[in-house]
mmCIF file of C-alpha atoms in Angstrom:
data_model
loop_
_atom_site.group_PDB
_atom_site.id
_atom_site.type_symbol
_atom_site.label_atom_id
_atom_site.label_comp_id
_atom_site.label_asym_id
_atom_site.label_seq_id
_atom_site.Cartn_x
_atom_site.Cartn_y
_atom_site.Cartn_z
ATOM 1 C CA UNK A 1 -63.405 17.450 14.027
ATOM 2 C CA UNK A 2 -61.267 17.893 17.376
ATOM 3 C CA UNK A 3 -63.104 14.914 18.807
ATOM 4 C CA UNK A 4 -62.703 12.744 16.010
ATOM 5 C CA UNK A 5 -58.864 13.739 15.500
ATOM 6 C CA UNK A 6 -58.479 12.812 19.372
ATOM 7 C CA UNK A 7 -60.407 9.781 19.179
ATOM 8 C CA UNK A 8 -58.260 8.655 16.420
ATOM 9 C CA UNK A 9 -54.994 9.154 18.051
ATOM 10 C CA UNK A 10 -56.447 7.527 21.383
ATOM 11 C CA UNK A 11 -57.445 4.447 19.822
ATOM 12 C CA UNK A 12 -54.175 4.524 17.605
ATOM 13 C CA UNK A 13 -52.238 4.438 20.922
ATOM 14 C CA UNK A 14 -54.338 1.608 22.169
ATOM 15 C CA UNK A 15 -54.466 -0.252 19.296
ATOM 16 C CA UNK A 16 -50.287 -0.090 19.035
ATOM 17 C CA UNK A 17 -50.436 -0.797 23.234
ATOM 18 C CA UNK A 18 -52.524 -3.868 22.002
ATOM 19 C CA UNK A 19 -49.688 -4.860 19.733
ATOM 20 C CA UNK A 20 -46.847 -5.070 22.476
ATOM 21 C CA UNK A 21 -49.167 -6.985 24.960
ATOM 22 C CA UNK A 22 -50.084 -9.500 22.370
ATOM 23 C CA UNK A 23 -46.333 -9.981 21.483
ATOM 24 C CA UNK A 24 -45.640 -10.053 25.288
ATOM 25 C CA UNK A 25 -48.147 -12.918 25.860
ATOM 26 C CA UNK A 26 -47.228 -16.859 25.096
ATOM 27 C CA UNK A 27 -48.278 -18.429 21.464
ATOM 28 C CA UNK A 28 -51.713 -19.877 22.271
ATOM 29 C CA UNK A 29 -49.511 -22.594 20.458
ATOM 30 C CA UNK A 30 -47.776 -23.316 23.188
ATOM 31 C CA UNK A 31 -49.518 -26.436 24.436
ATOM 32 C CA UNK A 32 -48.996 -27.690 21.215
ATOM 33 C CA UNK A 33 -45.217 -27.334 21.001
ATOM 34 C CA UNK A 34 -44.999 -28.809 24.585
ATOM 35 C CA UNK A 35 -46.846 -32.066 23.077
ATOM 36 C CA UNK A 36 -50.011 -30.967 25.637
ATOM 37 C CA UNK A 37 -53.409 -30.262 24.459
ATOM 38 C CA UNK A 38 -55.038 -27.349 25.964
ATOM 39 C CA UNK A 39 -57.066 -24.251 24.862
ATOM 40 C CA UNK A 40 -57.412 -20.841 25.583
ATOM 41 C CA UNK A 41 -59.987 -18.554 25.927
ATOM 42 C CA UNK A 42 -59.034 -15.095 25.834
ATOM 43 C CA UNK A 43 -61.587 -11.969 25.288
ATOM 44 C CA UNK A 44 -60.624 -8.567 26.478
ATOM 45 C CA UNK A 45 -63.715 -6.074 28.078
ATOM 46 C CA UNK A 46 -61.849 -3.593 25.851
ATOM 47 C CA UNK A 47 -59.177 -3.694 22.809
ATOM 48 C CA UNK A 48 -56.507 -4.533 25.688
ATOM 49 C CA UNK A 49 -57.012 -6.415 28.526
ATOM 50 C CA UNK A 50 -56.112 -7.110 32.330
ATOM 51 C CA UNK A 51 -56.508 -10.695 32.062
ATOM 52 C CA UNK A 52 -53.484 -12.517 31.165
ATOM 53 C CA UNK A 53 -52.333 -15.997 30.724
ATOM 54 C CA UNK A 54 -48.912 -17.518 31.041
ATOM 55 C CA UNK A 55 -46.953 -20.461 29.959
ATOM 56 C CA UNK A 56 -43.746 -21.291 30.793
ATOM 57 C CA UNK A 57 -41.584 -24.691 30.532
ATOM 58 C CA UNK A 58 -38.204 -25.790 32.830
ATOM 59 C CA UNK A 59 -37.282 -29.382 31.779
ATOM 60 C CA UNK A 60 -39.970 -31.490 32.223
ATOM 61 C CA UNK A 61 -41.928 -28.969 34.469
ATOM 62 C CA UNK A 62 -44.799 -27.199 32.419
ATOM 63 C CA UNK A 63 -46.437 -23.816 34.274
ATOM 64 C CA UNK A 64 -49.450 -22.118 33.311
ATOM 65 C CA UNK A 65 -51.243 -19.905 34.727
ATOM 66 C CA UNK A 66 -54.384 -17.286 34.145
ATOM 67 C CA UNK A 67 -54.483 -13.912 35.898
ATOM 68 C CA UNK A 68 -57.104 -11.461 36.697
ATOM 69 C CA UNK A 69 -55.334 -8.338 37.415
ATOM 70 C CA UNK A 70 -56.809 -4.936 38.778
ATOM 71 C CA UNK A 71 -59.185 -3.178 36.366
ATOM 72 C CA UNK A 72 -59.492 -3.970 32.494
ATOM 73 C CA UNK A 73 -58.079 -1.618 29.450
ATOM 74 C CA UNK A 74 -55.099 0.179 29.570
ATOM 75 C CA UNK A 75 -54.209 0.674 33.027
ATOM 76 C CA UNK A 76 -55.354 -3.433 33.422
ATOM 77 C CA UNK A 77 -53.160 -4.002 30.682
ATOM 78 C CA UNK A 78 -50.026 -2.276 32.321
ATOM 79 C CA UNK A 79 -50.314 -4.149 35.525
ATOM 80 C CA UNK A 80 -50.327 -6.875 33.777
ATOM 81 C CA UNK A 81 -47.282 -6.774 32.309
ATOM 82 C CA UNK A 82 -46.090 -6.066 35.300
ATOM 83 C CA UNK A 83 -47.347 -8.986 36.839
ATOM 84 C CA UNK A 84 -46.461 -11.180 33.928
ATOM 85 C CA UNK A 85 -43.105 -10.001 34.519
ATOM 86 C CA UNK A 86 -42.810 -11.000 38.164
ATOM 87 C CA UNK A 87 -43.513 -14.423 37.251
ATOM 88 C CA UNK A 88 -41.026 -14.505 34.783
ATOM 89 C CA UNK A 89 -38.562 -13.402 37.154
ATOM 90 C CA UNK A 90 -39.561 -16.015 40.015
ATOM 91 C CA UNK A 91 -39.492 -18.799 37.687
ATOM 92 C CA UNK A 92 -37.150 -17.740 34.646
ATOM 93 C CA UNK A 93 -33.925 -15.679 36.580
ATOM 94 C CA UNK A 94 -34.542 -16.545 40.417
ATOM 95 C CA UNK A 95 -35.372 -20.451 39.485
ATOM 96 C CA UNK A 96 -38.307 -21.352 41.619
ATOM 97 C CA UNK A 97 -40.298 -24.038 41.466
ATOM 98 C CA UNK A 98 -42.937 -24.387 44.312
ATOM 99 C CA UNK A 99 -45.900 -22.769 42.968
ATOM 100 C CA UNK A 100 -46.654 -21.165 46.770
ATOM 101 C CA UNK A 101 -43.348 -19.694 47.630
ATOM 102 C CA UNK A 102 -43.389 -18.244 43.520
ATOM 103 C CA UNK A 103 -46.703 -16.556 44.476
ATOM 104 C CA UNK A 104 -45.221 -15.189 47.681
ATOM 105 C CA UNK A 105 -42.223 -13.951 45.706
ATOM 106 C CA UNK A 106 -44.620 -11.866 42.966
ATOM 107 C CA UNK A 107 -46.432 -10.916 45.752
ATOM 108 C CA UNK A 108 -43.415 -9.098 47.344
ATOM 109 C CA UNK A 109 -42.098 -7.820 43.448
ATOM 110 C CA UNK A 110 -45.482 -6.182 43.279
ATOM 111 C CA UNK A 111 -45.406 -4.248 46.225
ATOM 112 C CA UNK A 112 -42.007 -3.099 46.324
ATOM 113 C CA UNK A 113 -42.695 -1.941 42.629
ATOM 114 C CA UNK A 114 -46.093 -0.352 43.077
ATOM 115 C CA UNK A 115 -44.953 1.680 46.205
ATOM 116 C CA UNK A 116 -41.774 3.472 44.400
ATOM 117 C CA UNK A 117 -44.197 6.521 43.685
ATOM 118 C CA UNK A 118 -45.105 9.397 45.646
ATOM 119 C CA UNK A 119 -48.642 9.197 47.890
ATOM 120 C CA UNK A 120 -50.407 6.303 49.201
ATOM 121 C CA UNK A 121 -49.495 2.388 48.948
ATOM 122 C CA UNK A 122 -51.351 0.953 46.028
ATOM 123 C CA UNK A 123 -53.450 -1.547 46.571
ATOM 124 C CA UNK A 124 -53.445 -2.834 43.114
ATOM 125 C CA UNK A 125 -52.930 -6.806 42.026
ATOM 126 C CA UNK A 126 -53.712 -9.623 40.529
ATOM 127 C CA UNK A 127 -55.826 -13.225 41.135
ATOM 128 C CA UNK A 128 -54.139 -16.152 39.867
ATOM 129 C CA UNK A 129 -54.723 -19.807 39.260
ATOM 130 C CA UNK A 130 -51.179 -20.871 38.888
ATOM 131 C CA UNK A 131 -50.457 -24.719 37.804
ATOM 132 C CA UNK A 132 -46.696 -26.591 38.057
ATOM 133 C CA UNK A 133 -47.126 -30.084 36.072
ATOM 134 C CA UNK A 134 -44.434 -32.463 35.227
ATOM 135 C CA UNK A 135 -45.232 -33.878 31.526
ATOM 136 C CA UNK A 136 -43.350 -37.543 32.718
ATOM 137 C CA UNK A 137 -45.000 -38.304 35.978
ATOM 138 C CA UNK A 138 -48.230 -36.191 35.577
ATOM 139 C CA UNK A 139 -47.886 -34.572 38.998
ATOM 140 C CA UNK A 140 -49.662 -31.397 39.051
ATOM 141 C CA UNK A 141 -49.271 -28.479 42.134
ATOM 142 C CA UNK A 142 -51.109 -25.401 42.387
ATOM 143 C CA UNK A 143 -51.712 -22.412 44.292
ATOM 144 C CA UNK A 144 -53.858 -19.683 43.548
ATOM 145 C CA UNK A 145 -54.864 -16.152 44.896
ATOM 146 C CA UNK A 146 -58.655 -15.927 44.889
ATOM 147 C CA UNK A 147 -58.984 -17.727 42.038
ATOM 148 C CA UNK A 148 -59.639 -21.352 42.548
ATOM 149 C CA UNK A 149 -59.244 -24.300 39.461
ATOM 150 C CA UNK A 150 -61.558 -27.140 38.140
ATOM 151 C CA UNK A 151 -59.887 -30.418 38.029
ATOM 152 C CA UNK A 152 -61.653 -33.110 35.601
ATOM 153 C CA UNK A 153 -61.378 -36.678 36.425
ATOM 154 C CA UNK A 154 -62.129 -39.293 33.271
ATOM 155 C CA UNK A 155 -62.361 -42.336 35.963
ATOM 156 C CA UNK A 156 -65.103 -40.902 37.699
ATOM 157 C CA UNK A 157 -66.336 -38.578 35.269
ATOM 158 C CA UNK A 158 -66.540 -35.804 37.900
ATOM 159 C CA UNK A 159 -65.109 -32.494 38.619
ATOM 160 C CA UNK A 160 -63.348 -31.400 42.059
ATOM 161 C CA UNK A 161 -62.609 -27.989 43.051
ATOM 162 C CA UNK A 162 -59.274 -27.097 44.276
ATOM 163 C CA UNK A 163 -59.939 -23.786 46.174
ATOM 164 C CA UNK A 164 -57.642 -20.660 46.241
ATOM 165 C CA UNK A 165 -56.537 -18.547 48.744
ATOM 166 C CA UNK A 166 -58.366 -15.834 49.924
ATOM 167 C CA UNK A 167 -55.635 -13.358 49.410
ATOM 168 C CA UNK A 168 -54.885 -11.691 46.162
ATOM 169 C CA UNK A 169 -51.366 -11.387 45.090
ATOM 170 C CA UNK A 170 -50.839 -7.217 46.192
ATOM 171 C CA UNK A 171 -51.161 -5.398 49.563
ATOM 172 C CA UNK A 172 -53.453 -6.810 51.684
ATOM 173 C CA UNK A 173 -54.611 -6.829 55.057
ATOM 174 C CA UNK A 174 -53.603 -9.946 56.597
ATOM 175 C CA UNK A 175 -51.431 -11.389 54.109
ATOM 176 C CA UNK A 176 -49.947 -15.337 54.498
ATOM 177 C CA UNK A 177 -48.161 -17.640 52.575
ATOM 178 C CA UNK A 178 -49.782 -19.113 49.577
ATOM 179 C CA UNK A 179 -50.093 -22.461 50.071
ATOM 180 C CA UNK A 180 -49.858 -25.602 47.726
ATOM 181 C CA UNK A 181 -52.277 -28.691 46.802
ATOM 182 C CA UNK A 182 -50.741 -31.418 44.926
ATOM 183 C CA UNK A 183 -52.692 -33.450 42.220
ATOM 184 C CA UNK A 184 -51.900 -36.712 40.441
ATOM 185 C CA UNK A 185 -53.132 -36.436 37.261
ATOM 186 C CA UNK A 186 -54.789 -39.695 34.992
ATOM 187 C CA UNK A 187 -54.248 -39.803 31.332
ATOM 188 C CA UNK A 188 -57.541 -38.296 30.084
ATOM 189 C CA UNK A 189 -58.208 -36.009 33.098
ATOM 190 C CA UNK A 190 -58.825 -32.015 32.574
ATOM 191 C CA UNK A 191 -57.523 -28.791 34.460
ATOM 192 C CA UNK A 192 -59.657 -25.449 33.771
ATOM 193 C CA UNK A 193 -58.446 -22.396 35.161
ATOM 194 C CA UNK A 194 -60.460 -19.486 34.399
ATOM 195 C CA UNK A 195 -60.731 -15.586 35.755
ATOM 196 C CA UNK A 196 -64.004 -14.554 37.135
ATOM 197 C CA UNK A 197 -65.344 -12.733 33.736
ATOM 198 C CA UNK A 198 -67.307 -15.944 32.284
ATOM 199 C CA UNK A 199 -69.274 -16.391 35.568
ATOM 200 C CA UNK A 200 -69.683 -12.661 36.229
ATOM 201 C CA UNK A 201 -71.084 -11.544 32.829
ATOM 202 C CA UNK A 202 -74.442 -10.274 32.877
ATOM 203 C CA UNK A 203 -77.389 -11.815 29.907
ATOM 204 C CA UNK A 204 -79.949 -14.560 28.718
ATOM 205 C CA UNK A 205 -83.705 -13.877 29.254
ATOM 206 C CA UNK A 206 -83.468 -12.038 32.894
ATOM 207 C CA UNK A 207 -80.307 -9.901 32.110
ATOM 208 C CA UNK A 208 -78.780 -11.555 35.532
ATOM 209 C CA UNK A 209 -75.013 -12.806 35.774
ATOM 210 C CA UNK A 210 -74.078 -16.881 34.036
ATOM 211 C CA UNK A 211 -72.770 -17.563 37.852
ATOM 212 C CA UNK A 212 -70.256 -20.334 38.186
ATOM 213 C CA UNK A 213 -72.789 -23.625 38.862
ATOM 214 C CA UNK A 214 -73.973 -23.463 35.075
ATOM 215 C CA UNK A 215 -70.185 -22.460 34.454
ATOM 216 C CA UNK A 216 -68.891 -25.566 35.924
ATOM 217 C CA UNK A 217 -71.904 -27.879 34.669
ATOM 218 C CA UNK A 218 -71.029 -26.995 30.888
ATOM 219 C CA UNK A 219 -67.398 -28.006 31.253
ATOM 220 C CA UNK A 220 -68.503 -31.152 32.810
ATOM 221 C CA UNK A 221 -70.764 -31.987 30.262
ATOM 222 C CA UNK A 222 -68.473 -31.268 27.348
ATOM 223 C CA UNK A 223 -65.654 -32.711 29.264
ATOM 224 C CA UNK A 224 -64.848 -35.584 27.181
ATOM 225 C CA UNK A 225 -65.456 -33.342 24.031
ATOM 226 C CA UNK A 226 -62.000 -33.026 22.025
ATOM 227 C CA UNK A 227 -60.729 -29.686 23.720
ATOM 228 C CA UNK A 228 -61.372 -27.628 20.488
ATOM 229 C CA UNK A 229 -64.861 -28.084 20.479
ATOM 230 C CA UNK A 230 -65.196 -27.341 24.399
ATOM 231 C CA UNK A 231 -63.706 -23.948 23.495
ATOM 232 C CA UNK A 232 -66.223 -23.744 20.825
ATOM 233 C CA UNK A 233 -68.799 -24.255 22.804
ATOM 234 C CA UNK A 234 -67.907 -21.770 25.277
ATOM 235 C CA UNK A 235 -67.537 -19.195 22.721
ATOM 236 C CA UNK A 236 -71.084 -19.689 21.759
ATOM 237 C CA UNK A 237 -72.620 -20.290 24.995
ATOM 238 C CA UNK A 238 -71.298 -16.510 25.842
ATOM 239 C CA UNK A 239 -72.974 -15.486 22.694
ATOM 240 C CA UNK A 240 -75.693 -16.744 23.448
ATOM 241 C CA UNK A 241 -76.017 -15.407 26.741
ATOM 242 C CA UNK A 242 -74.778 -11.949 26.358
ATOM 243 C CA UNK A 243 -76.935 -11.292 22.953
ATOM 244 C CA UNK A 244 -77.400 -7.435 22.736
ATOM 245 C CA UNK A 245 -76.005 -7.316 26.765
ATOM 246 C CA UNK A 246 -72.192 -5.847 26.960
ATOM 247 C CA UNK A 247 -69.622 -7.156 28.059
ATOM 248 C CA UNK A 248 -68.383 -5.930 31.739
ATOM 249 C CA UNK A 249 -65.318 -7.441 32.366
ATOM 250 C CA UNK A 250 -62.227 -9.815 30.584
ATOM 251 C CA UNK A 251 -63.162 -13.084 30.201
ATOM 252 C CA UNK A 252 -60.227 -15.895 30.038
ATOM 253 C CA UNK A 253 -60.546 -19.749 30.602
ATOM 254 C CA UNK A 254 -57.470 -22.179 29.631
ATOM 255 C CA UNK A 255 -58.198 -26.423 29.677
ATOM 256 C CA UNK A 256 -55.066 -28.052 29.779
ATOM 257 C CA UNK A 257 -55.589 -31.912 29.104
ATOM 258 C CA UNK A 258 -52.861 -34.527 30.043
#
């Protein structure tokens, strides 16, 4: 009876921590109101998550971004509202706009925040694919911190690779700037960014991880799809493959289609 009476009030808590994260999070409507279409993928290892996404709009500048931050359940889901809150800050009070110098910025946040404490420096972060697109001219920039992005081209019917940084966004050894790559975008054309749970999730006949090649050839084969039924298909590809296999770490993938 003690168990179950704790166990109650645990989940309780996480279950109410699950509420504030949600309401901290962006509308997955947000595309929508920005007259974009885009999805988003968003499954937490636990009932909260350390995978975040993030949508913000300036003008005629649209970011988004998805974020893999240290660990998963609760103390995932703290740093990353810490993390989402950097960004906020970078973009929303101290106005930047180059997606490299924003990353440095969080980067510094993060570690002046995290080493407040008594003991040791944490170490603790967060990978990022973060996107700056201007809805007029369809000029994209991004820079991202581990975490690279798949860019879908309807001319060629193709998909290039825009690498990250090796570097997360925390304390690291031989930190550097973030830098930027610049993109412009076709009418038609795709951008995936994604955190490493889809690739990284263990199933199908073998019990061995999806890995990113079959990752990246299902986008590109349901890349002209209408963006609802890519997510669809996603969702029950990772079915699929997990079956009766749980699931070891947050999963989220955004499409944003211009």
């Amino acid at each position: 009876l003690l168990i179950e009476s704790k166990n109650r009030d645990i989940m309780d808590s996480i279950r109410y921590a699950l509420k504030i994260q949600t309401a901290m999070l962006p509308p997955k409507s947000s595309f929508k109101d920005n007259g974009v279409d885009g999805f988003i993928l968003h499954q937490a290892k636990d009932v909260v998550a350390g995978d975040f996404y993030w949508i913000e709009r300036h003008g005629d500048e649209l970011f988004f971004a998805v974020a893999d931050c240290t660990g998963h359940g609760v103390p995932g889901a703290i740093l990353s509202l810490l993390c989402s809150n950097a960004l906020n800050r970078a973009v929303d009070v101290m106005q930047l706009r180059d997606t490299g110098e924003i990353l440095d910025t969080v980067r510094e946040m993060i570690i002046r925040r995290l080493g407040k404490g008594e003991g040791a420096d944490m170490k603790d972060g967060m990978d990022i694919a973060l996107c700056r697109l201007n809805l007029k001219t369809n000029k994209m920039q991004f820079s991202g911190a581990n975490n690279p992005i798949y860019v879908y081209s309807k001319e060629t019917e193709s998909i290039s690779i825009a690498k990250a940084c090796k570097q997360p966004v925390g304390l690291f050894v031989k930190q550097h700037p973030f830098d930027c790559k610049s993109f412009n975008l076709s009418p038609g054309d795709t951008v995936y960014l994604f955190t490493d749970g889809y690739a990284d999730q263990f199933g199908g006949p073998q019990g061995k991880k999806f890995k990113y090649k079959p990752f990246r050839e299902m986008i590109l084969k349901g890349a002209n799809s209408p963006l609802t039924e890519q997510k669809k298909q996603l969702q029950k590809t990772l079915r699929n493959w997990m079956r009766d296999v749980e699931q070891i770490d947050d999963i989220c993938v955004m499409a944003v289609k211009v």
